[in-house]
Coordinates of C-alpha atoms in Angstrom, one line a residue:
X1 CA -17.1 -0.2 4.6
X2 CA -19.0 -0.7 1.6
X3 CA -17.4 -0.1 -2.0
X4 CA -19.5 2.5 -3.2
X5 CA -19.2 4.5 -0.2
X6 CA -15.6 4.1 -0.3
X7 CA -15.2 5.2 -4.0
X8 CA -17.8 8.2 -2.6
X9 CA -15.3 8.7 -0.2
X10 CA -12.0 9.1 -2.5
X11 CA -13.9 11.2 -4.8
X12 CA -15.1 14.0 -2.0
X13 CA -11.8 13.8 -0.6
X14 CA -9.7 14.1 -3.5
X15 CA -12.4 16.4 -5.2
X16 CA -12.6 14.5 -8.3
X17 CA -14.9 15.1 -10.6
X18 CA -16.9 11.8 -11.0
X19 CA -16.7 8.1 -9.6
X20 CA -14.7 6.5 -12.8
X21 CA -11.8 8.7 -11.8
X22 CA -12.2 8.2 -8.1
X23 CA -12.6 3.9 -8.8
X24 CA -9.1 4.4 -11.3
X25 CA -7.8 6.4 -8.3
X26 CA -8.8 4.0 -5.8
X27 CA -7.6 0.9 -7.7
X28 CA -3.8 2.6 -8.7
X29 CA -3.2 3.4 -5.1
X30 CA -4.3 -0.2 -3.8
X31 CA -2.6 -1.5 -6.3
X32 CA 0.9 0.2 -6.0
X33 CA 0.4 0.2 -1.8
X34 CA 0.4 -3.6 -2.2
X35 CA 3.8 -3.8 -4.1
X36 CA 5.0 -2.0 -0.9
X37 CA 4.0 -3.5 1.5
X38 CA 5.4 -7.3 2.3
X39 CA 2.7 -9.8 0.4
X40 CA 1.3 -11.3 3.9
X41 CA 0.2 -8.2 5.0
X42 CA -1.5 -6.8 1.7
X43 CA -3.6 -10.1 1.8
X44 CA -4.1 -9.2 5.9
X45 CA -5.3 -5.3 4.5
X46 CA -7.0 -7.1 1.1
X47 CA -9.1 -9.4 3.2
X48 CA -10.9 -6.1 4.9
X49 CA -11.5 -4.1 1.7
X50 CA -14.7 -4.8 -0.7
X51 CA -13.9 -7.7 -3.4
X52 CA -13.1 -5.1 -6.5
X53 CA -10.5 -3.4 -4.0
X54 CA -9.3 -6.8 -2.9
X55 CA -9.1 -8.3 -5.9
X56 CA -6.4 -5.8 -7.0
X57 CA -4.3 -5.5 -3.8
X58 CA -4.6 -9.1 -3.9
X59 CA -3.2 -9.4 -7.6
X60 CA -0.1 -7.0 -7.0
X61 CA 0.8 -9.2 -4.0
X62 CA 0.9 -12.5 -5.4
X63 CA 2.5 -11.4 -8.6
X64 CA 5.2 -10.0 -5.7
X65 CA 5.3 -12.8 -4.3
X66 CA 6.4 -14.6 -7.1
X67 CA 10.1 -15.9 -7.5
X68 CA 11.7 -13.5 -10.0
X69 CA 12.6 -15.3 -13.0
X70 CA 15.7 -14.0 -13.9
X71 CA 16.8 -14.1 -10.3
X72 CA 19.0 -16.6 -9.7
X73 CA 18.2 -18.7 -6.1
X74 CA 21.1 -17.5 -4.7
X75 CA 20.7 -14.2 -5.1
X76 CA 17.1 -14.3 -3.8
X77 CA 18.3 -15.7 -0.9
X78 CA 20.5 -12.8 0.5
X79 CA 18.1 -10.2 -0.9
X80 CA 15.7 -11.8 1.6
X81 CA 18.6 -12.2 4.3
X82 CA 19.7 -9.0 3.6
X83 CA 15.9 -7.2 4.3
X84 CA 15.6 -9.8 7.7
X85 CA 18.9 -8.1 8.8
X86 CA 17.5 -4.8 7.8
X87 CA 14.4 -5.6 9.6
X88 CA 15.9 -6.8 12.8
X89 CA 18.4 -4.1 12.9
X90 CA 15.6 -1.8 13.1
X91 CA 14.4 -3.4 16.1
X92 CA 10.8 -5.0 14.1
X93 CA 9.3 -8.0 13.9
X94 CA 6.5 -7.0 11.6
X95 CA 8.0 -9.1 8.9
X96 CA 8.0 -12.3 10.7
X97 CA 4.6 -11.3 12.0
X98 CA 2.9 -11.1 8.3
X99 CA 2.6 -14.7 8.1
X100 CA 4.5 -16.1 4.6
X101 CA 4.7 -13.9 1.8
X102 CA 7.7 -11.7 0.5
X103 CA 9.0 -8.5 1.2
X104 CA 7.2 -5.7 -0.7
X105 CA 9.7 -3.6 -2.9
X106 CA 11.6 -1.1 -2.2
X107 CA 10.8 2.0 -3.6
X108 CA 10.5 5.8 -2.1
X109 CA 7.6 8.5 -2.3
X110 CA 8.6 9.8 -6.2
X111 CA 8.3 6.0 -7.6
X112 CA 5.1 6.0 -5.5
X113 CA 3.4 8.8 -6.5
X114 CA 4.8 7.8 -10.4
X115 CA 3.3 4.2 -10.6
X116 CA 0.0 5.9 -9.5
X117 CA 0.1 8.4 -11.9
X118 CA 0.6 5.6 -14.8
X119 CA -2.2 4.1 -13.2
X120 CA -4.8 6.3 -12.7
X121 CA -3.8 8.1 -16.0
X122 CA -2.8 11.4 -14.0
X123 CA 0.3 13.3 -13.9
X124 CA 1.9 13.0 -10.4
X125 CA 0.8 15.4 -8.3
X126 CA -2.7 14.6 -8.8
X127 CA -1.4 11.1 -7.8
X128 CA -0.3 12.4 -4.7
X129 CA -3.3 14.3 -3.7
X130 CA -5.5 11.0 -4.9
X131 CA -3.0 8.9 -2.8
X132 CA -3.6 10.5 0.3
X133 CA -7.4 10.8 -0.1
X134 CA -7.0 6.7 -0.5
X135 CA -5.0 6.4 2.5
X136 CA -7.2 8.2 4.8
X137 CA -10.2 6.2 3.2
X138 CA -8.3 2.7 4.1
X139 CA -7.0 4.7 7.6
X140 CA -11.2 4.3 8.3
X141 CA -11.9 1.1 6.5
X142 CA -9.5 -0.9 8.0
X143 CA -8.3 -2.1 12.0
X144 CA -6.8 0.3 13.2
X145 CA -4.1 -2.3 14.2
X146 CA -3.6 -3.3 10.4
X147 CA -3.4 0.4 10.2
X148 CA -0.7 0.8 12.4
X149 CA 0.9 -2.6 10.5
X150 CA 0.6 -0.7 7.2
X151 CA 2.0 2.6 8.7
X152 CA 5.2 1.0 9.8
X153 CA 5.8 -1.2 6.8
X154 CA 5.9 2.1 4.9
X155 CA 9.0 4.8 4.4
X156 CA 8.6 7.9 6.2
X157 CA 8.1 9.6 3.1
X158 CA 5.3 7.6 1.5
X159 CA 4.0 7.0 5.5
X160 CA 3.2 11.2 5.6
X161 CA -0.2 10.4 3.3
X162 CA -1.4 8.7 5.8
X163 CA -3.7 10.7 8.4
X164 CA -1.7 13.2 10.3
X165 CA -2.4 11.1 14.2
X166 CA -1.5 7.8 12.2
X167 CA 1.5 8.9 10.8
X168 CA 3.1 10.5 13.8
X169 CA 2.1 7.5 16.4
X170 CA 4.1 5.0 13.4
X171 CA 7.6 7.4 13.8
X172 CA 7.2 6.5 18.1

């Protein structure tokens, strides 16, 4: 899909009222998607977007996948144990099936919607509503089997923005 059709897209769906607020829209929900999601696969879902959408998920991944600074090695270490144990207690291999790259952070539906809202220069609601508009946007761009990637790399709560179908077959 084609940039300008997707920013068309976003803006129909989320009823905004021209294409700069659907583009800002667009580019705070890619951005913030891509700190939750582990880096590999925001480059997997970057590499099927249009280069200005890219670009940004691509950003927000590698800056993610940077070494924290004031972490200390040790403690990186069984953060990232600590999410593999996480991961295979829940029975999923879609860590290990990213490729290299980090675990994307861990934050729930409220930090979500508020990073957006920073963003996009909206209060948080609006990021909501824009969020899903994105989200069912990418749910057409992309694979369908990155889709379903994406879907189950996501919380339940920040997973319901997602398509109705796509969001229910990620909770099987």
């Amino acid at each position: 899909m084609r940039h300008d059709e997707m920013i068309g897209k976003v803006q129909a769906l989320a009823q905004l009222p021209d294409r700069g607020s659907a583009e800002r829209a667009a580019h705070a929900v890619v951005t913030t998607l891509s700190e939750r999601l582990p880096s590999g696969l925001a480059r997997h879902v970057a590499a099927q977007l249009p280069p200005d959408m890219a670009d940004a998920m691509r950003r927000a991944a590698d800056a993610g996948a940077m070494p924290d600074a004031q972490g200390s090695g040790a403690q990186q270490s069984r953060e990232q144990e600590s999410r593999a144990q996480e991961s295979r207690a829940r029975g999923s291999g879609a860590r290990a099936a990213e490729g290299s790259g980090t675990a994307g952070e861990r934050f729930g539906l409220t930090a979500f919607a508020g990073r957006i809202a920073v963003r996009a220069g909206t209060d948080e609601d609006t990021a909501l509503r824009d969020a899903a508009a994105v989200m069912e946007v990418l749910d057409a761009a992309l694979a369908p089997e990155l889709t379903e990637r994406m879907a189950g790399a996501l919380p339940a709560d920040i997973r319901e923005l997602l398509p109705l179908e796509r969001a229910s077959e990620a909770d099987h």
